[in-house]
Amino acid sequence: MKSRIRENLDFTRGNIYKSLVLFAIPIMLGELLQNLYQSTDSVILGNFVGEHALAAVSVCTTLTNLLVGFCNGISVGSTVVVSKAFGSGDRKRLTDCVNYTYSFSILIGIGLSIIGLVLSPLLVRISNVNEEISPFALTYLRIYICGLLFSIVYNNSAGILRGMGDMRTPFGILIISCSLNIIMDIVFCTVLNMGIAGVALATVIAQFISVGCSYFVLHKKMGFKCIAIRQTLESGMPIIREAMDVGVAAGIQGSIISFSNLFVWRYINRFSTAAVAGIGIGQRIDKFVSLPTNAYGTAVTTFAGQNLGAGNRARIREGIKDSLILSLATTVVLGIIMYPSASFIARLFNRNQEVIDTAVLMNHIMMPLYFLIAMRHIMIGVLRAHKRNRLSTFLTLAGMVGVRQIYLAVVMNIKSDIVYVIWGYPVGWFFAFLFVAIYYFGCRKKMFKEKTADLQ
């Protein structure tokens, strides 16, 4: 097993820039593929079904992110514990980490799928979806949540592989599942006329296939079956608690921010269906530009985790600087390309001028401020690796949720205009960055003086 494990990317040696780029590129390409097939959903619905279905999927993206954001956070915990075990060279602990975190993701997936199905009507009502959109949204949400288990298990599998420095495998699996998803979208919507239900069903089938592929790879790489529910419940709790210490905080952050966005959608849904659809398109474009911020944030978490396991703190400091430079540079380049292209891209989704104008307005307001997200992701990535994620999570929520909701409550009572809702996003970014930066620089010296044993 050792030779197979060491084929993965080792952050404890070699050129830092090269290692970070090699790690981040597959993440960016993987997220690009996911965004492309999600955007394909919207393109097909916007052109072949109508604005109501397009608006419904836009609303449901926030609703599904409420649950998916939590499971993605859990996968961050798996990445951290696996990366430390990998960096330390302890094969027994690495085996246990993989075994227990994979099995636990199955249990989490079953639980969240049940909760999601029960809460679907409530989530739709909370977001104040109007009567024209509500039936479409509820149909999509219920079908999507039926496949939530597969999404959770796959994301956790990808987190395990990333912790061992393997980014090629998750990317390859995404190529397969995304390609199948797009093909099924086209067939289900344009040939079988299944509408929004067909788009949701295509996503569930693609996620199921991705789970099968990822399990096959993990089984082959590790040399044992990764499903051990009984052993996990009996003896895996110390490792699960370590993963949850990071993962739950990250998951709660993702979920609560999505929960906050439900209340943002309550303001958005006051406006026309075309405006709602335009915001949805703007969010699709937004995801493409923010790709590097997520990728390098994940990269620096794994980088710091492996080097903590190896006891190499000087290398961590160098990696933080390099990852910040790479994240900012990539984000700026993407913004320069996408800013003038916003109108052209919006027209691919729908021809309604109000839809297009709203999408362009949103992106032109947000794109110049992505550097705030880039810097915050790097700081949070480092804090997570050092197990200082709880307060950073609270501070992120204070900015992204608390300040944003106060801003919207005050401003929208003064004047109800979609532009003020859009400005709520960068307002939240700024205060989340400010709060996290104060905390990060306040404890930076102490972090780098801690003993490795204190972090394990």
XYZ file of C-alpha atoms in Angstrom:
456
model
C 0.000 0.000 0.000
C 2.881 2.388 0.756
C 4.013 2.672 -2.852
C 0.497 3.408 -4.013
C -0.010 6.056 -1.331
C 3.257 7.822 -2.075
C 2.238 8.303 -5.677
C 0.066 11.146 -4.384
C 1.155 14.766 -4.063
C 3.458 15.294 -1.063
C 3.354 18.886 0.217
C 6.215 18.327 2.656
C 8.869 18.520 -0.064
C 9.585 20.109 -3.447
C 8.661 23.443 -5.038
C 5.751 25.048 -3.157
C 4.326 27.040 -6.071
C 4.340 23.982 -8.292
C 2.743 21.779 -5.624
C -0.026 24.299 -4.889
C -0.817 24.785 -8.575
C -0.800 21.036 -9.279
C -3.174 20.549 -6.365
C -5.453 23.525 -7.086
C -5.869 23.093 -10.843
C -7.827 19.827 -10.607
C -10.045 21.401 -7.920
C -10.729 24.400 -10.163
C -11.350 22.194 -13.172
C -13.593 19.943 -11.099
C -15.636 22.894 -9.837
C -15.660 24.259 -13.382
C -17.219 21.024 -14.578
C -19.776 21.088 -11.772
C -20.651 24.684 -12.571
C -20.892 23.862 -16.265
C -23.388 21.066 -15.779
C -25.371 23.131 -13.243
C -25.347 25.961 -15.747
C -26.425 23.533 -18.451
C -29.467 22.772 -16.269
C -30.326 26.462 -16.275
C -29.591 26.954 -19.984
C -31.846 24.062 -20.964
C -34.640 25.106 -18.618
C -34.386 28.764 -19.581
C -34.578 28.026 -23.303
C -36.823 24.935 -23.471
C -39.058 25.112 -20.379
C -39.340 28.782 -19.443
C -38.488 31.537 -16.956
C -40.534 29.964 -14.151
C -38.502 26.746 -14.202
C -35.267 28.756 -14.466
C -36.268 30.889 -11.481
C -37.255 27.767 -9.509
C -33.848 26.143 -10.018
C -32.188 29.421 -8.999
C -34.095 29.396 -5.718
C -33.438 25.667 -5.203
C -29.703 26.171 -5.625
C -29.709 28.073 -2.355
C -32.020 25.518 -0.740
C -29.868 22.536 -1.728
C -26.701 24.378 -0.703
C -28.156 24.496 2.801
C -27.632 20.714 3.023
C -24.786 20.279 0.555
C -22.830 23.062 2.288
C -22.913 21.054 5.500
C -21.717 17.834 3.881
C -18.946 19.705 2.060
C -17.814 20.984 5.438
C -17.721 17.423 6.739
C -15.440 16.522 3.832
C -13.058 19.304 4.922
C -12.707 17.522 8.263
C -11.852 14.291 6.451
C -9.247 16.139 4.385
C -7.574 17.539 7.503
C -7.307 14.255 9.477
C -6.238 12.270 6.408
C -3.648 14.874 5.367
C -2.058 14.851 8.837
C -1.920 11.058 8.876
C -0.434 11.066 5.386
C 2.163 13.704 6.321
C 3.223 11.772 9.428
C 3.812 8.564 7.449
C 1.737 6.518 9.926
C 0.093 3.941 7.612
C -2.049 2.411 10.363
C -3.575 5.747 11.300
C -4.086 6.639 7.638
C -5.966 3.364 7.136
C -8.180 4.081 10.142
C -8.857 7.664 9.041
C -9.960 6.559 5.573
C -12.063 3.687 6.871
C -13.908 5.585 9.570
C -14.516 8.888 7.753
C -15.870 7.112 4.664
C -18.233 4.952 6.711
C -19.401 7.897 8.782
C -20.246 9.853 5.617
C -22.765 7.132 4.731
C -24.491 7.537 8.094
C -24.510 11.329 7.766
C -25.861 11.053 4.220
C -28.782 8.856 5.239
C -29.697 11.155 8.126
C -29.527 14.381 6.110
C -31.504 12.868 3.218
C -34.363 12.007 5.588
C -34.252 15.426 7.252
C -34.144 17.159 3.864
C -37.185 15.333 2.540
C -39.193 16.191 5.642
C -38.174 19.855 5.561
C -38.561 20.439 1.786
C -41.959 22.208 1.957
C -40.773 24.331 4.895
C -37.609 25.391 3.072
C -39.654 26.498 0.068
C -42.001 28.509 2.282
C -39.136 30.152 4.183
C -37.648 31.479 0.951
C -41.003 33.139 0.143
C -41.248 31.575 -3.325
C -44.220 32.988 -5.211
C -47.094 30.784 -6.388
C -45.891 30.692 -10.003
C -42.516 29.226 -9.022
C -43.381 27.162 -5.922
C -44.583 23.905 -7.623
C -41.460 23.796 -9.818
C -39.187 24.447 -6.832
C -40.763 21.767 -4.629
C -40.592 19.132 -7.400
C -36.925 19.822 -8.081
C -36.003 19.955 -4.384
C -37.658 16.660 -3.452
C -36.017 14.719 -6.272
C -32.623 16.294 -5.629
C -32.729 15.486 -1.916
C -33.485 11.837 -2.707
C -29.944 11.704 -4.097
C -28.334 13.760 -1.324
C -26.742 10.623 0.152
C -24.728 10.123 -3.039
C -23.555 13.742 -3.044
C -22.381 13.512 0.567
C -20.514 10.221 0.123
C -18.822 11.390 -3.079
C -17.729 14.744 -1.594
C -16.295 12.960 1.419
C -14.475 10.495 -0.847
C -12.997 13.437 -2.742
C -11.945 14.985 0.586
C -10.166 11.771 1.582
C -8.327 11.615 -1.726
C -7.341 15.280 -1.491
C -5.950 14.687 1.982
C -3.564 12.158 0.424
C -2.641 14.661 -2.289
C -4.631 12.915 -5.031
C -6.503 15.501 -7.071
C -6.516 13.703 -10.411
C -8.978 11.017 -9.359
C -11.804 13.326 -8.157
C -11.342 15.370 -11.318
C -11.537 12.303 -13.557
C -14.696 11.132 -11.811
C -16.245 14.569 -12.248
C -15.528 14.462 -15.980
C -17.481 11.223 -16.224
C -20.413 12.261 -14.010
C -20.709 15.792 -15.437
C -20.660 14.541 -19.021
C -23.383 12.011 -18.246
C -25.395 14.662 -16.407
C -25.344 17.024 -19.371
C -26.340 14.252 -21.790
C -29.187 13.158 -19.527
C -30.341 16.774 -19.086
C -30.707 17.134 -22.831
C -32.436 13.774 -23.287
C -34.810 14.110 -20.321
C -35.828 17.699 -21.133
C -35.804 17.956 -24.917
C -36.634 14.368 -25.932
C -38.695 12.982 -23.048
C -40.208 16.374 -22.076
C -39.734 15.711 -18.350
C -39.101 19.397 -17.592
C -37.619 20.361 -14.246
C -38.089 16.822 -12.874
C -35.828 15.494 -15.634
C -33.050 17.913 -14.705
C -33.233 16.874 -11.032
C -33.307 13.156 -11.913
C -30.265 13.527 -14.177
C -28.327 15.071 -11.303
C -29.223 12.238 -8.907
C -28.188 9.540 -11.404
C -24.875 11.304 -12.089
C -24.135 11.561 -8.364
C -24.855 7.852 -7.911
C -22.350 7.016 -10.658
C -19.722 9.272 -9.064
C -20.076 7.372 -5.764
C -19.534 4.048 -7.513
C -16.418 5.322 -9.275
C -14.911 6.908 -6.154
C -15.472 3.788 -4.055
C -13.767 1.629 -6.683
C -10.712 3.924 -6.663
C -10.463 4.104 -2.865
C -10.783 0.344 -2.564
C -8.041 -0.174 -5.139
C -5.743 2.503 -3.687
C -6.022 1.446 -0.047
C -6.330 -2.296 -0.618
C -9.343 -2.838 1.640
C -13.084 -2.200 1.754
C -13.801 1.277 3.076
C -17.276 0.488 4.433
C -17.016 -0.566 8.085
C -20.090 0.798 9.839
C -19.863 -1.421 12.921
C -16.147 -0.792 13.479
C -16.690 2.929 13.029
C -19.385 3.005 15.708
C -17.362 0.788 18.053
C -13.837 2.215 17.798
C -13.778 5.038 15.250
C -15.232 7.835 17.377
C -11.878 9.457 18.360
C -10.985 9.962 14.692
C -14.560 10.971 13.827
C -14.545 13.555 16.633
C -11.253 14.962 15.333
C -12.684 15.235 11.836
C -15.945 16.672 13.143
C -14.089 19.261 15.197
C -13.043 20.825 11.902
C -15.808 19.537 9.655
C -18.857 20.468 11.698
C -17.669 24.053 12.100
C -17.007 24.292 8.357
C -20.316 22.578 7.627
C -22.295 24.820 9.953
C -20.638 27.810 8.320
C -21.713 26.649 4.870
C -25.201 25.722 6.033
C -25.887 28.861 8.030
C -24.650 31.076 5.212
C -27.022 29.196 2.900
C -29.763 29.542 5.525
C -29.066 33.259 5.577
C -29.335 33.283 1.796
C -32.852 31.893 2.128
C -33.784 35.130 3.835
C -31.943 37.070 1.117
C -34.195 35.245 -1.336
C -37.191 36.488 0.625
C -36.151 39.968 -0.478
C -35.306 38.840 -4.026
C -38.681 37.107 -4.414
C -40.439 40.432 -3.886
C -39.451 41.296 -7.423
C -40.546 39.899 -10.780
C -39.934 36.329 -11.951
C -37.537 37.745 -14.549
C -35.506 39.492 -11.838
C -35.382 36.263 -9.804
C -34.159 34.378 -12.872
C -31.558 37.098 -13.483
C -30.184 36.768 -9.969
C -29.920 33.012 -10.540
C -27.912 33.571 -13.717
C -25.713 36.095 -11.916
C -24.954 33.486 -9.269
C -23.990 30.967 -11.967
C -21.492 33.447 -13.431
C -20.282 34.311 -9.926
C -19.306 30.702 -9.291
C -16.967 30.660 -12.293
C -15.043 33.722 -11.113
C -14.772 32.519 -7.502
C -13.268 29.141 -8.491
C -9.669 29.971 -7.473
C -10.689 31.213 -4.018
C -12.165 27.833 -3.099
C -9.375 25.847 -4.752
C -6.462 27.602 -3.075
C -8.305 27.671 0.250
C -8.571 23.867 0.077
C -4.968 23.617 -1.123
C -3.553 25.606 1.783
C -5.563 23.516 4.283
C -4.054 20.291 2.928
C -0.615 21.913 2.576
C -0.615 23.125 6.175
C -2.071 19.825 7.423
C 0.643 17.696 5.836
C 3.423 19.998 7.023
C 1.983 20.094 10.532
C 2.128 16.298 10.517
C 5.761 16.530 9.390
C 6.571 19.307 11.923
C 7.706 21.752 9.219
C 6.350 25.168 10.236
C 8.759 27.311 8.218
C 7.393 25.680 5.065
C 3.820 26.471 6.157
C 4.591 30.194 6.354
C 6.075 30.131 2.860
C 3.075 28.208 1.539
C 0.608 30.744 2.948
C 2.300 33.585 1.089
C 2.525 31.639 -2.172
C -1.091 30.457 -2.045
C -2.326 34.008 -1.434
C -0.383 35.331 -4.423
C -1.704 32.549 -6.656
C -5.308 32.974 -5.492
C -5.363 36.741 -5.972
C -3.643 36.604 -9.358
C -5.965 33.945 -10.754
C -9.074 35.714 -9.438
C -8.048 39.037 -10.996
C -7.379 37.441 -14.385
C -10.741 35.669 -14.376
C -12.512 38.875 -13.374
C -10.918 40.803 -16.215
C -12.119 38.154 -18.675
C -15.627 37.700 -17.275
C -16.560 41.322 -16.502
C -17.058 42.435 -20.122
C -18.535 39.033 -21.043
C -21.383 39.078 -18.501
C -24.047 40.213 -20.981
C -23.069 37.625 -23.610
C -23.083 34.822 -21.041
C -26.453 35.882 -19.616
C -28.020 35.712 -23.089
C -27.091 32.034 -23.306
C -29.525 31.330 -20.474
C -32.481 33.457 -21.506
C -33.408 36.171 -24.020
C -35.602 38.254 -21.706
C -33.920 41.663 -21.401
C -34.892 42.123 -17.748
C -33.304 38.768 -16.924
C -30.111 39.766 -18.742
C -29.926 43.250 -17.194
C -30.319 41.895 -13.647
C -27.604 39.266 -14.163
C -25.165 41.817 -15.606
C -25.870 44.313 -12.809
C -25.152 41.673 -10.190
C -21.854 40.584 -11.706
C -20.590 44.101 -12.365
C -21.165 44.980 -8.707
C -19.559 41.815 -7.309
C -16.583 41.044 -9.563
C -14.259 43.905 -8.493
C -14.526 42.747 -4.867
C -13.609 39.064 -5.153
C -10.177 39.749 -3.640
C -11.942 39.897 -0.249
C -13.135 36.308 -0.656
C -9.705 35.151 -1.870
C -7.878 36.480 1.191
C -10.511 35.191 3.626
C -10.378 31.651 2.177
C -6.594 31.491 2.609
C -6.757 32.652 6.225
C -9.582 30.236 7.063
C -7.695 27.390 5.355
C -4.693 27.970 7.610
C -6.843 28.331 10.726
C -8.634 25.046 9.963
C -5.376 23.152 9.632
C -4.323 24.539 13.040
C -7.692 23.521 14.546
C -8.676 27.138 15.134
C -11.807 26.892 13.098
C -14.547 27.499 15.664
C -14.004 31.200 16.250
C -13.172 31.806 12.590
C -16.479 30.152 11.719
C -18.364 32.363 14.158
C -16.650 35.487 12.797
C -17.467 34.505 9.211
C -21.086 34.028 10.194
C -21.121 37.367 11.994
C -20.124 39.096 8.757
C -21.845 36.959 6.115
C -25.069 36.441 8.071
C -25.399 38.979 10.858
C -24.164 42.136 9.159
C -25.787 41.253 5.831
C -29.208 40.674 7.391
C -29.005 43.907 9.373
C -28.010 45.766 6.209
C -30.920 44.317 4.201
C -33.460 44.924 6.954
C -32.471 48.581 7.208
C -31.880 49.422 3.537
C -34.879 47.575 2.079
C -37.206 49.340 4.498
C -35.909 52.635 3.164
C -36.150 51.740 -0.525
C -37.062 48.419 -2.141
C -34.673 48.066 -5.080
C -32.941 44.941 -6.420
C -29.602 46.776 -6.565
C -29.539 47.092 -2.760
C -30.179 43.364 -2.389
C -27.218 42.659 -4.674
C -24.958 44.975 -2.664
C -25.761 42.845 0.373
C -23.382 40.147 -0.903
C -20.153 42.232 -0.960
C -21.173 43.948 2.288
C -21.190 40.512 3.916
C -17.876 39.594 2.275
C -16.164 42.720 3.596
C -17.171 42.305 7.220
C -16.463 38.554 7.208
C -12.971 39.296 5.839
C -12.424 42.055 8.400
C -13.444 39.921 11.388
C -11.424 36.867 10.285
C -8.352 38.994 9.481
C -8.357 40.517 12.972
C -8.507 37.038 14.519
C -5.929 35.529 12.138
C -3.261 38.171 12.736
C -4.048 38.191 16.448
C -3.137 34.508 16.866
C -0.663 34.024 13.986
C 2.497 34.083 16.094
C 1.034 31.685 18.631
C -0.056 29.251 15.890
C 3.439 28.942 14.506
C 4.959 28.394 17.957
C 2.613 25.529 18.928
C 4.034 22.048 19.162
C 2.844 19.542 16.561
C 1.584 17.276 19.346
C -0.820 19.996 20.477
C -2.574 19.876 17.107
C -3.058 16.136 16.786
